[in-house]
Short mmCIF file of C-alpha atoms in Angstrom, two decimals:
data_model
loop_
_atom_site.label_atom_id
_atom_site.label_comp_id
_atom_site.label_asym_id
_atom_site.label_seq_id
_atom_site.Cartn_x
_atom_site.Cartn_y
_atom_site.Cartn_z
CA UNK A 1 24.17 -36.91 -22.26
CA UNK A 2 21.71 -38.28 -19.70
CA UNK A 3 20.75 -35.92 -16.89
CA UNK A 4 21.13 -37.43 -13.43
CA UNK A 5 18.10 -37.40 -11.11
CA UNK A 6 20.02 -35.04 -8.77
CA UNK A 7 20.59 -32.58 -11.59
CA UNK A 8 16.95 -32.85 -12.69
CA UNK A 9 15.92 -32.13 -9.12
CA UNK A 10 18.31 -29.16 -8.93
CA UNK A 11 17.03 -27.73 -12.20
CA UNK A 12 13.44 -28.05 -11.02
CA UNK A 13 14.25 -26.28 -7.75
CA UNK A 14 16.08 -23.52 -9.59
CA UNK A 15 13.27 -22.98 -12.11
CA UNK A 16 10.57 -22.89 -9.44
CA UNK A 17 12.67 -20.61 -7.22
CA UNK A 18 13.31 -18.11 -9.99
CA UNK A 19 9.68 -18.11 -11.09
CA UNK A 20 8.38 -17.74 -7.56
CA UNK A 21 10.84 -14.96 -6.70
CA UNK A 22 9.96 -13.08 -9.86
CA UNK A 23 6.25 -13.26 -9.12
CA UNK A 24 6.91 -12.16 -5.55
CA UNK A 25 8.85 -9.15 -6.75
CA UNK A 26 6.57 -8.29 -9.66
CA UNK A 27 5.26 -5.14 -7.99
CA UNK A 28 7.99 -3.17 -9.73
CA UNK A 29 6.61 -4.27 -13.11
CA UNK A 30 3.08 -3.18 -12.27
CA UNK A 31 4.38 0.08 -10.85
CA UNK A 32 6.16 0.77 -14.12
CA UNK A 33 2.91 0.25 -15.98
CA UNK A 34 3.98 -2.61 -18.19
CA UNK A 35 1.48 -4.16 -20.54
CA UNK A 36 0.50 -7.82 -20.19
CA UNK A 37 2.96 -8.93 -22.88
CA UNK A 38 5.71 -6.75 -21.41
CA UNK A 39 4.98 -8.33 -18.04
CA UNK A 40 5.76 -11.80 -19.38
CA UNK A 41 8.83 -10.57 -21.28
CA UNK A 42 10.07 -8.73 -18.19
CA UNK A 43 9.66 -11.83 -16.05
CA UNK A 44 11.74 -13.79 -18.57
CA UNK A 45 14.36 -11.05 -18.82
CA UNK A 46 14.71 -10.64 -15.06
CA UNK A 47 14.74 -14.44 -14.77
CA UNK A 48 17.67 -14.56 -17.16
CA UNK A 49 19.53 -11.89 -15.17
CA UNK A 50 18.88 -13.80 -11.97
CA UNK A 51 20.19 -16.97 -13.61
CA UNK A 52 23.42 -15.15 -14.55
CA UNK A 53 23.94 -14.07 -10.94
CA UNK A 54 23.23 -17.60 -9.81
CA UNK A 55 25.79 -19.03 -12.24
CA UNK A 56 28.36 -16.46 -11.13
CA UNK A 57 27.81 -17.48 -7.52
CA UNK A 58 28.08 -21.18 -8.39
CA UNK A 59 31.31 -20.63 -10.30
CA UNK A 60 32.71 -18.56 -7.46
CA UNK A 61 32.02 -21.33 -4.94
CA UNK A 62 33.73 -23.84 -7.23
CA UNK A 63 36.66 -21.53 -7.96
CA UNK A 64 37.24 -20.34 -4.38
CA UNK A 65 37.05 -23.86 -2.93
CA UNK A 66 39.70 -25.00 -5.38
CA UNK A 67 41.89 -21.92 -5.10
CA UNK A 68 41.80 -21.33 -1.36
CA UNK A 69 41.30 -24.83 0.05
CA UNK A 70 42.54 -27.06 -2.75
CA UNK A 71 39.31 -29.03 -3.12
CA UNK A 72 38.01 -29.28 -6.66
CA UNK A 73 34.54 -30.47 -7.58
CA UNK A 74 32.96 -30.64 -11.05
CA UNK A 75 30.73 -27.70 -11.97
CA UNK A 76 27.60 -29.88 -12.10
CA UNK A 77 28.13 -31.01 -8.49
CA UNK A 78 28.51 -27.42 -7.30
CA UNK A 79 25.48 -26.42 -9.37
CA UNK A 80 23.44 -29.07 -7.53
CA UNK A 81 24.72 -27.90 -4.13
CA UNK A 82 23.91 -24.24 -4.77
CA UNK A 83 20.53 -24.99 -6.41
CA UNK A 84 19.43 -27.08 -3.46
CA UNK A 85 20.35 -24.23 -1.16
CA UNK A 86 17.92 -22.07 -3.08
CA UNK A 87 14.94 -24.29 -2.13
CA UNK A 88 13.44 -21.69 0.29
CA UNK A 89 13.05 -19.31 -2.63
CA UNK A 90 10.27 -21.59 -3.91
CA UNK A 91 8.22 -19.70 -1.32
CA UNK A 92 9.27 -16.43 -2.97
CA UNK A 93 5.72 -15.69 -4.12
CA UNK A 94 4.89 -15.01 -0.47
CA UNK A 95 6.81 -11.75 -0.83
CA UNK A 96 3.56 -10.50 -2.39
CA UNK A 97 1.85 -10.59 1.03
CA UNK A 98 1.17 -7.03 2.11
CA UNK A 99 3.11 -5.81 5.14
CA UNK A 100 4.63 -9.25 5.91
CA UNK A 101 6.13 -9.70 2.43
CA UNK A 102 9.33 -7.75 2.83
CA UNK A 103 10.08 -9.32 6.22
CA UNK A 104 9.47 -12.67 4.63
CA UNK A 105 11.89 -11.84 1.80
CA UNK A 106 14.61 -10.97 4.32
CA UNK A 107 13.94 -14.25 6.12
CA UNK A 108 14.15 -16.24 2.88
CA UNK A 109 17.47 -14.65 1.96
CA UNK A 110 18.98 -15.47 5.36
CA UNK A 111 17.60 -19.00 5.08
CA UNK A 112 19.19 -19.46 1.63
CA UNK A 113 22.58 -18.20 2.80
CA UNK A 114 22.54 -20.46 5.87
CA UNK A 115 21.49 -23.37 3.63
CA UNK A 116 24.34 -22.69 1.25
CA UNK A 117 26.93 -22.53 4.03
CA UNK A 118 25.65 -25.80 5.53
CA UNK A 119 25.49 -27.54 2.14
CA UNK A 120 28.97 -26.40 1.13
CA UNK A 121 30.37 -27.45 4.51
CA UNK A 122 28.74 -30.87 4.16
CA UNK A 123 29.63 -31.51 0.50
CA UNK A 124 33.22 -30.26 0.75
CA UNK A 125 33.74 -31.49 4.30
CA UNK A 126 34.74 -27.97 5.29
CA UNK A 127 34.72 -26.34 8.71
CA UNK A 128 32.36 -23.42 9.34
CA UNK A 129 34.92 -20.74 8.50
CA UNK A 130 35.98 -22.40 5.26
CA UNK A 131 32.34 -22.87 4.21
CA UNK A 132 31.61 -19.22 5.03
CA UNK A 133 34.51 -18.00 2.91
CA UNK A 134 33.73 -20.28 -0.05
CA UNK A 135 30.03 -19.38 0.00
CA UNK A 136 30.05 -15.68 0.71
CA UNK A 137 33.25 -14.40 -0.86
CA UNK A 138 31.77 -15.07 -4.30
CA UNK A 139 28.65 -13.15 -3.46
CA UNK A 140 30.75 -10.23 -2.18
CA UNK A 141 32.78 -10.39 -5.38
CA UNK A 142 29.54 -10.19 -7.39
CA UNK A 143 28.49 -7.11 -5.43
CA UNK A 144 31.91 -5.56 -6.02
CA UNK A 145 31.90 -6.27 -9.74
CA UNK A 146 28.37 -4.83 -10.05
CA UNK A 147 29.46 -1.62 -8.38
CA UNK A 148 32.53 -1.04 -10.58
CA UNK A 149 31.35 1.69 -12.90
CA UNK A 150 34.11 1.26 -15.51
CA UNK A 151 32.77 -2.20 -16.33
CA UNK A 152 29.53 -0.49 -17.40
CA UNK A 153 27.48 -3.50 -16.29
CA UNK A 154 24.59 -1.20 -15.52
CA UNK A 155 24.58 0.10 -19.08
CA UNK A 156 24.67 -3.47 -20.40
CA UNK A 157 21.77 -4.40 -18.14
CA UNK A 158 19.77 -1.38 -19.31
CA UNK A 159 20.48 -2.24 -22.94
CA UNK A 160 19.45 -5.84 -22.36
CA UNK A 161 16.19 -4.82 -20.65
CA UNK A 162 15.45 -2.28 -23.37
CA UNK A 163 15.93 -4.88 -26.09
CA UNK A 164 13.99 -7.64 -24.37
CA UNK A 165 11.22 -5.77 -22.57
CA UNK A 166 11.10 -2.36 -24.26
CA UNK A 167 11.89 -0.61 -20.95
CA UNK A 168 15.43 0.22 -19.93
CA UNK A 169 14.63 1.48 -16.48
CA UNK A 170 12.32 0.25 -13.74
CA UNK A 171 11.65 3.03 -11.29
CA UNK A 172 10.48 3.26 -7.71
CA UNK A 173 6.65 3.18 -7.35
CA UNK A 174 6.57 6.20 -5.06
CA UNK A 175 8.51 8.39 -7.52
CA UNK A 176 6.28 7.30 -10.40
CA UNK A 177 3.07 8.01 -8.51
CA UNK A 178 4.25 11.40 -7.24
CA UNK A 179 5.33 12.33 -10.76
CA UNK A 180 1.88 11.36 -12.07
CA UNK A 181 0.04 13.42 -9.43
CA UNK A 182 2.28 16.44 -10.05
CA UNK A 183 1.73 16.19 -13.80
CA UNK A 184 -2.04 16.00 -13.27
CA UNK A 185 -1.95 19.10 -11.10
CA UNK A 186 0.04 21.02 -13.70
CA UNK A 187 -2.36 19.91 -16.45
CA UNK A 188 -5.29 21.10 -14.40
CA UNK A 189 -3.74 24.44 -13.61
CA UNK A 190 -2.85 24.98 -17.26
CA UNK A 191 -6.40 24.10 -18.32
CA UNK A 192 -7.80 26.52 -15.71
CA UNK A 193 -5.45 29.27 -16.86
CA UNK A 194 -6.53 28.72 -20.46
CA UNK A 195 -10.20 28.79 -19.43
CA UNK A 196 -9.62 32.04 -17.54
CA UNK A 197 -7.91 33.57 -20.55
CA UNK A 198 -10.78 32.60 -22.84
CA UNK A 199 -13.38 34.05 -20.46
CA UNK A 200 -11.48 37.30 -19.95
CA UNK B 1 -18.58 -39.43 16.35
CA UNK B 2 -16.21 -37.07 18.18
CA UNK B 3 -13.51 -37.89 15.62
CA UNK B 4 -15.84 -36.92 12.80
CA UNK B 5 -16.68 -33.61 14.48
CA UNK B 6 -13.01 -32.81 15.11
CA UNK B 7 -12.11 -33.83 11.56
CA UNK B 8 -14.87 -31.64 10.08
CA UNK B 9 -13.89 -28.73 12.32
CA UNK B 10 -10.24 -28.98 11.34
CA UNK B 11 -11.12 -29.28 7.64
CA UNK B 12 -13.32 -26.18 7.85
CA UNK B 13 -10.61 -24.26 9.72
CA UNK B 14 -8.05 -25.27 7.07
CA UNK B 15 -10.39 -24.12 4.27
CA UNK B 16 -11.03 -20.78 5.98
CA UNK B 17 -7.32 -20.23 6.64
CA UNK B 18 -6.52 -21.18 3.04
CA UNK B 19 -9.12 -18.73 1.74
CA UNK B 20 -7.79 -15.93 3.96
CA UNK B 21 -4.27 -16.69 2.78
CA UNK B 22 -5.28 -16.48 -0.88
CA UNK B 23 -7.20 -13.25 -0.17
CA UNK B 24 -4.13 -11.74 1.49
CA UNK B 25 -1.88 -12.81 -1.36
CA UNK B 26 -4.15 -11.35 -4.03
CA UNK B 27 -5.08 -8.21 -2.10
CA UNK B 28 -2.53 -5.89 -3.81
CA UNK B 29 -3.71 -6.90 -7.28
CA UNK B 30 -6.67 -4.53 -7.50
CA UNK B 31 -4.44 -1.49 -7.01
CA UNK B 32 -1.56 -2.86 -9.09
CA UNK B 33 -3.60 -3.83 -12.14
CA UNK B 34 -5.48 -0.52 -11.96
CA UNK B 35 -2.23 1.44 -11.95
CA UNK B 36 -0.63 -0.73 -14.66
CA UNK B 37 -3.53 0.10 -16.96
CA UNK B 38 -4.96 -3.38 -17.03
CA UNK B 39 -8.42 -2.18 -15.96
CA UNK B 40 -10.85 0.10 -17.78
CA UNK B 41 -10.65 2.78 -15.07
CA UNK B 42 -6.88 3.02 -15.19
CA UNK B 43 -5.26 6.43 -14.76
CA UNK B 44 -4.26 8.03 -18.04
CA UNK B 45 -1.13 10.16 -17.75
CA UNK B 46 -1.35 13.29 -19.84
CA UNK B 47 -5.15 13.40 -19.58
CA UNK B 48 -7.44 14.83 -16.95
CA UNK B 49 -10.38 12.95 -15.44
CA UNK B 50 -13.91 14.06 -16.34
CA UNK B 51 -14.37 15.44 -12.81
CA UNK B 52 -11.19 17.49 -13.09
CA UNK B 53 -12.24 18.89 -16.47
CA UNK B 54 -15.66 19.82 -15.14
CA UNK B 55 -13.99 21.43 -12.15
CA UNK B 56 -11.88 23.59 -14.42
CA UNK B 57 -14.95 24.59 -16.44
CA UNK B 58 -17.02 25.56 -13.41
CA UNK B 59 -14.15 27.26 -11.58
CA UNK B 60 -15.42 30.67 -12.65
CA UNK B 61 -18.89 29.84 -11.34
CA UNK B 62 -17.48 28.79 -7.95
CA UNK B 63 -15.59 32.06 -7.74
CA UNK B 64 -18.69 34.05 -8.65
CA UNK B 65 -20.96 32.24 -6.17
CA UNK B 66 -22.40 34.53 -3.55
CA UNK B 67 -22.43 33.73 0.13
CA UNK B 68 -19.72 32.57 2.49
CA UNK B 69 -17.53 29.90 0.90
CA UNK B 70 -16.85 26.81 3.01
CA UNK B 71 -13.86 27.06 5.31
CA UNK B 72 -13.11 23.37 5.45
CA UNK B 73 -13.76 20.17 3.55
CA UNK B 74 -14.10 17.04 5.66
CA UNK B 75 -13.89 13.63 4.03
CA UNK B 76 -15.21 10.75 6.09
CA UNK B 77 -13.67 7.32 5.51
CA UNK B 78 -15.49 4.37 7.00
CA UNK B 79 -14.03 1.39 8.86
CA UNK B 80 -13.11 -2.07 7.61
CA UNK B 81 -16.62 -3.41 8.13
CA UNK B 82 -17.89 -1.29 5.23
CA UNK B 83 -18.86 -2.60 1.82
CA UNK B 84 -19.42 0.81 0.25
CA UNK B 85 -19.46 4.50 1.10
CA UNK B 86 -23.25 4.52 1.01
CA UNK B 87 -24.03 1.43 3.08
CA UNK B 88 -22.66 2.78 6.35
CA UNK B 89 -24.17 1.97 9.73
CA UNK B 90 -27.02 3.94 11.30
CA UNK B 91 -24.61 5.16 14.01
CA UNK B 92 -22.25 6.57 11.40
CA UNK B 93 -25.15 8.30 9.68
CA UNK B 94 -26.17 9.95 12.96
CA UNK B 95 -22.58 11.01 13.51
CA UNK B 96 -22.34 12.57 10.05
CA UNK B 97 -25.65 14.40 10.46
CA UNK B 98 -24.54 15.83 13.81
CA UNK B 99 -21.18 16.79 12.37
CA UNK B 100 -22.91 18.66 9.57
CA UNK B 101 -25.14 20.51 12.05
CA UNK B 102 -22.21 21.39 14.29
CA UNK B 103 -19.90 22.53 11.52
CA UNK B 104 -22.03 24.57 9.12
CA UNK B 105 -18.88 26.25 7.77
CA UNK B 106 -17.61 22.90 6.48
CA UNK B 107 -18.55 20.63 3.63
CA UNK B 108 -18.86 17.03 4.82
CA UNK B 109 -18.17 14.39 2.22
CA UNK B 110 -18.88 10.71 2.73
CA UNK B 111 -19.17 9.22 -0.75
CA UNK B 112 -15.71 7.67 -1.03
CA UNK B 113 -15.18 3.98 -0.23
CA UNK B 114 -11.66 3.96 1.20
CA UNK B 115 -10.85 0.35 0.38
CA UNK B 116 -10.96 0.60 -3.39
CA UNK B 117 -8.73 2.55 -5.75
CA UNK B 118 -11.66 3.23 -8.04
CA UNK B 119 -14.30 3.93 -5.38
CA UNK B 120 -15.90 0.68 -6.45
CA UNK B 121 -17.97 -0.77 -3.61
CA UNK B 122 -17.44 -4.41 -2.69
CA UNK B 123 -21.02 -4.90 -3.76
CA UNK B 124 -20.40 -3.12 -7.06
CA UNK B 125 -19.35 -4.41 -10.43
CA UNK B 126 -16.44 -6.68 -9.66
CA UNK B 127 -15.60 -10.35 -10.08
CA UNK B 128 -16.95 -11.40 -6.68
CA UNK B 129 -19.47 -8.57 -6.35
CA UNK B 130 -22.33 -11.08 -6.25
CA UNK B 131 -20.71 -12.86 -3.32
CA UNK B 132 -20.13 -9.68 -1.33
CA UNK B 133 -23.74 -8.65 -2.02
CA UNK B 134 -25.02 -11.97 -0.68
CA UNK B 135 -22.83 -11.75 2.41
CA UNK B 136 -23.82 -8.14 3.02
CA UNK B 137 -27.55 -8.92 2.65
CA UNK B 138 -27.29 -11.69 5.21
CA UNK B 139 -24.91 -10.08 7.68
CA UNK B 140 -27.71 -9.51 10.21
CA UNK B 141 -28.25 -13.29 10.48
CA UNK B 142 -25.96 -15.61 12.47
CA UNK B 143 -24.46 -17.31 9.40
CA UNK B 144 -24.18 -13.98 7.60
CA UNK B 145 -22.48 -12.53 10.66
CA UNK B 146 -19.82 -15.21 10.51
CA UNK B 147 -19.41 -14.79 6.76
CA UNK B 148 -19.14 -11.02 7.23
CA UNK B 149 -15.73 -11.69 8.80
CA UNK B 150 -14.55 -12.06 5.22
CA UNK B 151 -15.55 -8.43 4.58
CA UNK B 152 -13.45 -7.38 7.57
CA UNK B 153 -10.58 -9.57 6.39
CA UNK B 154 -10.72 -8.25 2.82
CA UNK B 155 -10.65 -4.63 3.95
CA UNK B 156 -8.05 -5.33 6.62
CA UNK B 157 -5.74 -6.70 3.92
CA UNK B 158 -6.42 -3.51 1.98
CA UNK B 159 -5.26 -1.49 4.98
CA UNK B 160 -2.08 -3.59 4.96
CA UNK B 161 -1.68 -2.82 1.24
CA UNK B 162 -2.05 0.89 1.99
CA UNK B 163 0.63 0.70 4.69
CA UNK B 164 3.07 -1.38 2.65
CA UNK B 165 5.84 0.83 1.18
CA UNK B 166 5.77 -1.19 -2.06
CA UNK B 167 2.03 -1.01 -2.73
CA UNK B 168 1.02 1.92 -0.55
CA UNK B 169 1.88 4.76 -2.94
CA UNK B 170 -0.15 3.17 -5.75
CA UNK B 171 -3.12 2.23 -3.60
CA UNK B 172 -3.20 5.54 -1.75
CA UNK B 173 -2.83 7.59 -4.93
CA UNK B 174 -5.90 5.79 -6.29
CA UNK B 175 -7.99 6.52 -3.22
CA UNK B 176 -6.69 10.12 -3.14
CA UNK B 177 -7.76 10.49 -6.78
CA UNK B 178 -11.28 9.39 -5.83
CA UNK B 179 -11.30 11.79 -2.89
CA UNK B 180 -10.16 14.62 -5.18
CA UNK B 181 -12.92 13.76 -7.67
CA UNK B 182 -15.47 13.90 -4.86
CA UNK B 183 -14.07 17.20 -3.60
CA UNK B 184 -14.47 18.62 -7.10
CA UNK B 185 -18.04 17.32 -7.25
CA UNK B 186 -18.59 19.26 -4.03
CA UNK B 187 -17.20 22.49 -5.55
CA UNK B 188 -13.77 22.39 -3.95
CA UNK B 189 -12.07 25.43 -5.52
CA UNK B 190 -8.93 24.96 -7.53
CA UNK B 191 -7.04 27.86 -6.02
CA UNK B 192 -8.48 28.22 -2.55
CA UNK B 193 -5.99 26.17 -0.57
CA UNK B 194 -8.91 25.29 1.69
CA UNK B 195 -7.88 22.79 4.37
CA UNK B 196 -8.96 19.21 3.72
CA UNK B 197 -9.56 17.07 6.79
CA UNK B 198 -9.70 13.33 6.28
CA UNK B 199 -11.63 11.66 9.07
CA UNK B 200 -10.98 7.93 9.30
CA UNK B 201 -12.54 5.42 11.62
CA UNK B 202 -10.54 2.29 12.51
CA UNK B 203 -8.82 1.05 9.32
CA UNK B 204 -10.04 4.21 7.59
CA UNK B 205 -7.53 6.02 9.83
CA UNK B 206 -4.58 4.51 7.96
CA UNK B 207 -6.14 5.38 4.61
CA UNK B 208 -6.75 8.94 5.86
CA UNK B 209 -3.01 9.27 6.51
CA UNK B 210 -1.94 7.32 3.41
CA UNK B 211 -3.71 9.66 0.98
CA UNK B 212 -2.16 12.81 2.50
CA UNK B 213 0.86 13.22 0.16
CA UNK B 214 -1.26 12.83 -2.95
CA UNK B 215 -4.02 15.16 -1.81
CA UNK B 216 -1.45 17.69 -0.65
CA UNK B 217 0.30 17.65 -4.01
CA UNK B 218 -2.75 17.18 -6.19
CA UNK B 219 -4.84 19.91 -4.57
CA UNK B 220 -2.08 22.13 -3.23
CA UNK B 221 -4.02 22.06 0.04
CA UNK B 222 -3.03 21.56 3.66
CA UNK B 223 -4.13 18.11 4.85
CA UNK B 224 -5.29 17.38 8.38
CA UNK B 225 -6.33 14.01 9.78
CA UNK B 226 -8.80 13.00 12.47
CA UNK B 227 -8.41 9.38 13.47
CA UNK B 228 -11.37 7.90 15.32
CA UNK B 229 -9.95 4.82 16.99
CA UNK B 230 -7.73 4.63 13.93
CA UNK B 231 -5.38 1.71 13.52
CA UNK B 232 -2.43 3.81 12.39
CA UNK B 233 0.69 2.30 10.89
CA UNK B 234 4.21 3.63 10.37
CA UNK B 235 3.35 4.98 6.91
CA UNK B 236 5.80 7.77 6.00
CA UNK B 237 2.86 9.62 4.38
CA UNK B 238 2.29 11.11 7.82
CA UNK B 239 5.04 13.62 6.99
CA UNK B 240 2.51 15.33 4.68
CA UNK B 241 -0.10 15.77 7.41
CA UNK B 242 -0.26 19.19 9.05
CA UNK B 243 -1.80 17.86 12.25
CA UNK B 244 -3.34 14.62 13.40
CA UNK B 245 -5.94 14.28 16.15
CA UNK B 246 -6.18 10.73 17.37
CA UNK B 247 -9.29 9.82 19.38
CA UNK B 248 -8.95 6.67 21.40
CA UNK B 249 -11.58 5.56 23.90
CA UNK B 250 -10.26 4.13 27.15
CA UNK B 251 -11.95 0.81 26.35
CA UNK B 252 -10.71 0.70 22.75
CA UNK B 253 -7.61 -1.46 22.53
CA UNK B 254 -7.51 -1.88 18.73
CA UNK B 255 -5.45 1.23 17.90
CA UNK B 256 -2.69 -0.06 20.20
CA UNK B 257 -2.10 -2.90 17.71
CA UNK B 258 -0.19 -0.37 15.61
CA UNK B 259 2.31 0.17 18.44
CA UNK B 260 3.34 -3.46 18.21
CA UNK B 261 2.96 -4.36 14.55
CA UNK B 262 4.78 -1.45 12.94
CA UNK B 263 8.48 -1.05 13.72
CA UNK B 264 8.44 2.59 12.58
CA UNK B 265 6.24 3.33 15.58
CA UNK B 266 8.62 1.78 18.08
CA UNK B 267 10.50 4.27 20.26
CA UNK B 268 13.79 2.79 19.11
CA UNK B 269 13.09 3.98 15.55
CA UNK B 270 13.89 7.58 16.41
CA UNK B 271 14.29 8.69 12.81
CA UNK B 272 11.02 7.23 11.55
CA UNK B 273 8.45 9.55 10.01
CA UNK B 274 6.02 8.64 12.80
CA UNK B 275 8.40 9.56 15.62
CA UNK B 276 9.56 12.72 13.82
CA UNK B 277 5.90 13.72 13.41
CA UNK B 278 5.21 13.19 17.10
CA UNK B 279 8.36 15.04 18.13
CA UNK B 280 7.25 18.01 16.01
CA UNK B 281 4.14 18.24 18.21
CA UNK B 282 1.83 17.56 15.29
CA UNK B 283 -0.12 14.79 16.96
CA UNK B 284 -2.76 15.21 19.62
CA UNK B 285 -4.13 12.12 21.33
CA UNK B 286 -7.52 12.58 22.96
CA UNK B 287 -9.41 10.18 25.18
CA UNK B 288 -13.05 11.10 24.63
CA UNK B 289 -14.36 8.69 27.26
CA UNK B 290 -14.84 4.99 27.91
CA UNK B 291 -15.64 4.21 24.27
CA UNK B 292 -15.21 0.81 22.67
CA UNK B 293 -13.84 0.36 19.16
CA UNK B 294 -17.11 -0.66 17.56
CA UNK B 295 -20.67 -1.71 18.43
CA UNK B 296 -22.62 -0.58 21.44
CA UNK B 297 -20.68 2.03 23.38
CA UNK B 298 -18.45 3.04 20.48
CA UNK B 299 -17.58 6.57 19.33
CA UNK B 300 -20.85 6.98 17.40
CA UNK B 301 -23.22 5.52 19.96
CA UNK B 302 -26.29 7.81 20.03
CA UNK B 303 -27.63 6.26 23.26
CA UNK B 304 -24.74 5.82 25.70
CA UNK B 305 -23.87 8.87 27.77
CA UNK B 306 -20.85 10.18 29.63
CA UNK B 307 -21.23 11.04 33.36
CA UNK B 308 -22.05 14.65 32.42
CA UNK B 309 -24.93 13.46 30.24
CA UNK B 310 -23.24 14.04 26.88
CA UNK B 311 -23.99 11.38 24.30
CA UNK B 312 -20.94 9.49 23.03
CA UNK B 313 -21.64 10.61 19.49
CA UNK B 314 -21.98 14.21 20.60
CA UNK B 315 -18.66 14.05 22.45
CA UNK B 316 -16.93 12.72 19.32
CA UNK B 317 -18.50 15.48 17.23
CA UNK B 318 -17.52 18.16 19.77
CA UNK B 319 -13.89 17.06 19.75
CA UNK B 320 -13.80 17.10 15.96
CA UNK B 321 -15.48 20.51 15.86
CA UNK B 322 -12.88 21.96 18.26
CA UNK B 323 -10.04 20.36 16.33
CA UNK B 324 -11.29 21.63 12.99
CA UNK B 325 -11.92 25.15 14.28
CA UNK B 326 -8.37 25.33 15.61
CA UNK B 327 -7.07 25.10 12.03
CA UNK B 328 -5.69 28.39 10.80
CA UNK B 329 -6.70 29.26 7.22
CA UNK B 330 -3.82 29.24 4.78
CA UNK B 331 -3.03 31.97 2.27
CA UNK B 332 -4.40 31.00 -1.14
CA UNK B 333 -1.97 30.64 -4.01
CA UNK B 334 -3.17 31.80 -7.40
CA UNK B 335 -3.02 29.51 -10.42
CA UNK B 336 -0.29 31.66 -11.95
CA UNK B 337 1.83 31.61 -8.78
CA UNK B 338 1.50 27.87 -8.43
CA UNK B 339 2.29 27.24 -12.08
CA UNK B 340 5.37 29.44 -11.87
CA UNK B 341 6.60 27.33 -8.93
CA UNK B 342 6.36 24.21 -11.06
CA UNK B 343 7.99 25.80 -14.07
CA UNK B 344 10.91 27.21 -12.06
#
């Protein structure tokens, strides 16, 4: 099946966005002391997880537009609309910038959401309220599903990360560093106690 | 002709901006790759550094040493113009000498470069070490002076890394580790709980605050900070500082940048660590006189005098002396007591 230029364009945007966002957010990988090969595997694994969320969001836009407003569009068309909305994330690597990075990330996320609402409104010929519902209800649904503990999505995610990257959990840098310093202090005290005992 | 000049000027400006942008983007990498274990000097969990091991071995000797043990350990951290801990300005050297004379009961340490997690000078063994060496050698010339802006920029980005909640803990833990190593080289006792005072000038002020949690935990010591025209951020590490003395000359506007740039310092952020610290009365702001941030007439100027005839550098030293001497000694915790706290 030939791929249309629009779809090619959308795929390119999506790939670049995911890659850029992952690089921008890679601090968590460094903080968790991953090796070089784990770093690459983690980027791929997190990229895959991001892609799943993206697909969920795309499907939700398609489903909600059809269900609530009776307008059906093929999945590929919706995929193109949502991908194009993600264009600002191509600048995701800028999240790396110290101090400004996290403000920039917040700005990019707002930009993407606004883009999506505008693109959905334009493509579906919706009003603002309809576009808001179709775009954001899916995202809220995703948040809700993620927080439902009985679905055990977190456990699945941990299993997936363990299998693909060798690490099930990626912890906060501050906790890791504090834990390291505390452990060093204990080691030192124990060594000093041992030394004292030997000298006594 | 004019077009060509404008075109060249704009091209140069674009190149400089591009370079600064790349420098900013890559600035967290030194700390991150160090922590991740991608560099030879990476921390090794489960193992002690050579300095720490030597400290343990000589602990008995320190205890047995005759004479009055030092009451305080002061660690001086230079400003963003520095390329290494050794290559500090003449004015800073005078300041440190005077500080040593004025505070004989304290050990003054100045061998830690605050803008590197491995205490590696810019001019040391690093990828662009040769370039920093060239720039540093020529910084007294006009061209070198302009190029030296890159040293300021590089270290300024490092200050931003230190203040960033994502990178800060890693960067600051690295610098704290180097400070701890230096303290051990200077016979800092393992179970003395002797107050450590980090003294930071300009950007060194942020690092002085940033390292506090790690020094506090790693040494089990109370940490105090003296900021000399320090550009302080809203780093939550301030919660680990016992007291902060902030010196700001009436002609020094640089520290006020922090009031604008860091939301945690805004009055509206009532619950921020910064505002909580101030509310607890742990911060003292002192105006030593009409000092500038840097250069002639700054805090270390050994020639300019106040109306009463005191040299600027002497005034700065006097304030630090009074601040340090106001610190109450803490009760030492024995190794056994401390270990039992961890085990329980």
